[in-house]
Amino acid sequence: DAKTTQPTSMDCAEGRAANLPCNHSTISGNEYVYWYRQIHSQGPQYIIHGLKNNETNEMASLIITEDRKSSTLILPHATLRDTAVYYCIVRYLYNNNDMRFGAGTRLTVKP
Amino acid sequence: GAVVSQHPSWVICKSGTSVKIECRSLDFQATTMFWYRQFPKQSLMLMATSNEGSKATYEQGVEKDKFLINHASLTLSTLTVTSAHPEDSSFYICSASGTGESYEQYFGPGTRLTVT
């Protein structure tokens, strides 16, 4: 069973920041928060992950609340190619645990 | 990041036949591989987890005799759909995970199976 809840869908204007929320209120102390996205008919693409500190890479930023019960993925300047389903997943990192997907958020970037 | 490939990318087979899908880790040793299935407009559903050299662990509701998984080497896992039926038509995705820094999961591009 997925341990996260996300909005079903969101729209974002091209060039604006896309902020995708995720609730994971039952997260345990050694579970990481992962974000993947899936563009139609492709395998999931890794975006970013974090434990408790905010993280940033070339694709996105991940903001995790202090109590770790929720997080936000930020795409700073959304493009049309960012249209995809975004999945927020919590997972133990160091014992080859499987990754279970919830329904995700369908982000549509509009011109 | 590490690369995982799948072959074929798409396949059409007749009802009653078997089809094999390969998943390869190209630049790391995958001690664990995972197989997912995705129906249209749905999320990925984990089917089974396989560790190199041992039997796969199947999720509840997944028939192990129908979906045969072999993980004979650290770079290759195969999923064989036996006696395929039209309801087996789906998008099959594998992922691979190693050890140490490679505990991360890397996903393949998926295989589209259509059973006619």
CSV table of C-alpha atoms in Angstrom, one decimal, chain B residues 2-112:
chain,number,residue,atom,x,y,z
B,2,ALA,CA,23.0,3.5,-14.0
B,3,VAL,CA,21.3,2.2,-17.1
B,4,VAL,CA,18.7,-0.6,-17.3
B,5,SER,CA,17.5,-1.9,-20.6
B,6,GLN,CA,14.6,-4.0,-21.6
B,7,HIS,CA,14.0,-6.2,-24.6
B,8,PRO,CA,11.9,-6.1,-26.5
B,9,SER,CA,10.4,-2.6,-26.2
B,10,TRP,CA,7.1,-3.9,-27.6
B,11,VAL,CA,5.8,-7.3,-28.6
B,12,ILE,CA,2.6,-8.7,-30.0
B,13,CYS,CA,1.8,-12.4,-29.4
B,14,LYS,CA,-1.2,-14.6,-30.0
B,15,SER,CA,-3.3,-15.9,-27.2
B,16,GLY,CA,-2.0,-19.1,-25.7
B,17,THR,CA,1.6,-18.5,-26.5
B,18,SER,CA,4.4,-17.5,-24.2
B,19,VAL,CA,6.6,-14.4,-24.4
B,20,LYS,CA,9.8,-13.6,-22.6
B,21,ILE,CA,10.9,-10.1,-21.6
B,22,GLU,CA,14.5,-9.4,-20.7
B,23,CYS,CA,15.8,-6.9,-18.2
B,24,ARG,CA,19.5,-6.0,-18.1
B,25,SER,CA,21.6,-3.8,-15.9
B,26,LEU,CA,24.2,-2.5,-18.2
B,27,ASP,CA,26.8,-0.9,-16.0
B,28,PHE,CA,26.3,-2.3,-12.5
B,29,GLN,CA,25.6,-5.6,-10.8
B,30,ALA,CA,21.9,-5.9,-9.8
B,31,THR,CA,21.5,-8.1,-6.8
B,32,THR,CA,17.8,-7.4,-6.8
B,33,MET,CA,15.4,-6.8,-9.7
B,34,PHE,CA,11.8,-5.9,-9.5
B,35,TRP,CA,9.0,-6.4,-12.1
B,36,TYR,CA,6.0,-4.1,-12.4
B,37,ARG,CA,2.9,-4.1,-14.5
B,38,GLN,CA,1.0,-1.0,-15.5
B,39,PHE,CA,-2.4,-0.9,-17.1
B,40,PRO,CA,-3.6,2.1,-19.1
B,41,LYS,CA,-4.2,5.2,-16.9
B,42,GLN,CA,-3.1,3.3,-13.8
B,43,SER,CA,-0.1,3.4,-11.6
B,44,LEU,CA,2.7,0.8,-11.5
B,45,MET,CA,1.9,-2.3,-9.6
B,46,LEU,CA,4.7,-4.4,-8.2
B,47,MET,CA,4.5,-8.0,-9.4
B,48,ALA,CA,7.5,-9.6,-7.9
B,49,THR,CA,11.0,-9.2,-6.5
B,50,SER,CA,13.9,-11.4,-7.5
B,51,ASN,CA,17.3,-11.8,-5.9
B,52,GLU,CA,20.1,-13.2,-8.0
B,53,GLY,CA,20.3,-16.9,-7.6
B,54,SER,CA,17.1,-17.4,-5.6
B,55,LYS,CA,13.4,-17.7,-6.3
B,56,ALA,CA,11.4,-14.7,-6.9
B,57,THR,CA,8.9,-13.4,-4.3
B,58,TYR,CA,5.6,-12.7,-5.8
B,59,GLU,CA,3.0,-10.1,-4.7
B,60,GLN,CA,-0.4,-11.3,-3.5
B,61,GLY,CA,-2.6,-12.0,-6.5
B,62,VAL,CA,0.2,-12.6,-9.0
B,63,GLU,CA,0.3,-16.1,-10.3
B,64,LYS,CA,3.9,-17.4,-10.1
B,65,ASP,CA,3.2,-20.2,-12.6
B,66,LYS,CA,2.0,-17.8,-15.1
B,67,PHE,CA,4.6,-15.1,-14.7
B,68,LEU,CA,7.9,-17.0,-14.5
B,69,ILE,CA,10.9,-14.9,-13.3
B,70,ASN,CA,14.5,-16.0,-13.6
B,71,HIS,CA,17.4,-14.0,-12.2
B,72,ALA,CA,20.3,-16.2,-13.0
B,73,SER,CA,23.0,-13.6,-13.2
B,74,LEU,CA,23.8,-10.2,-11.7
B,75,THR,CA,23.0,-8.4,-14.9
B,76,LEU,CA,20.0,-10.2,-16.3
B,77,SER,CA,16.4,-11.1,-15.2
B,78,THR,CA,13.7,-12.4,-17.4
B,79,LEU,CA,10.0,-12.4,-17.1
B,80,THR,CA,8.1,-15.0,-19.1
B,81,VAL,CA,4.4,-14.6,-19.5
B,82,THR,CA,3.1,-18.2,-20.1
B,83,SER,CA,-0.1,-19.0,-22.0
B,84,ALA,CA,-0.8,-15.4,-22.5
B,85,HIS,CA,-4.3,-14.0,-22.7
B,86,PRO,CA,-5.6,-10.7,-23.9
B,87,GLU,CA,-6.0,-9.5,-20.3
B,88,ASP,CA,-2.2,-9.9,-19.9
B,89,SER,CA,-1.8,-7.1,-22.3
B,90,SER,CA,0.0,-4.4,-20.3
B,91,PHE,CA,3.1,-2.3,-20.0
B,92,TYR,CA,5.8,-4.3,-18.1
B,93,ILE,CA,8.6,-2.4,-16.4
B,94,CYS,CA,11.6,-3.7,-14.6
B,95,SER,CA,13.9,-2.0,-12.1
B,96,ALA,CA,17.3,-3.0,-10.8
B,97,SER,CA,19.1,-2.4,-7.5
B,98,GLY,CA,22.6,-3.2,-6.4
B,99,THR,CA,24.5,-2.7,-3.2
B,100,GLY,CA,26.3,0.2,-1.6
B,101,GLU,CA,25.6,3.3,-3.6
B,102,SER,CA,23.7,1.1,-6.0
B,103,TYR,CA,20.9,0.5,-3.5
B,104,GLU,CA,19.1,3.0,-5.7
B,105,GLN,CA,16.6,1.6,-8.0
B,106,TYR,CA,17.0,2.2,-11.7
B,107,PHE,CA,14.1,1.6,-14.0
B,108,GLY,CA,14.0,0.2,-17.5
B,109,PRO,CA,12.1,1.8,-20.4
B,110,GLY,CA,9.3,-0.8,-20.3
B,111,THR,CA,7.9,-3.4,-22.6
B,112,ARG,CA,4.5,-3.1,-24.2
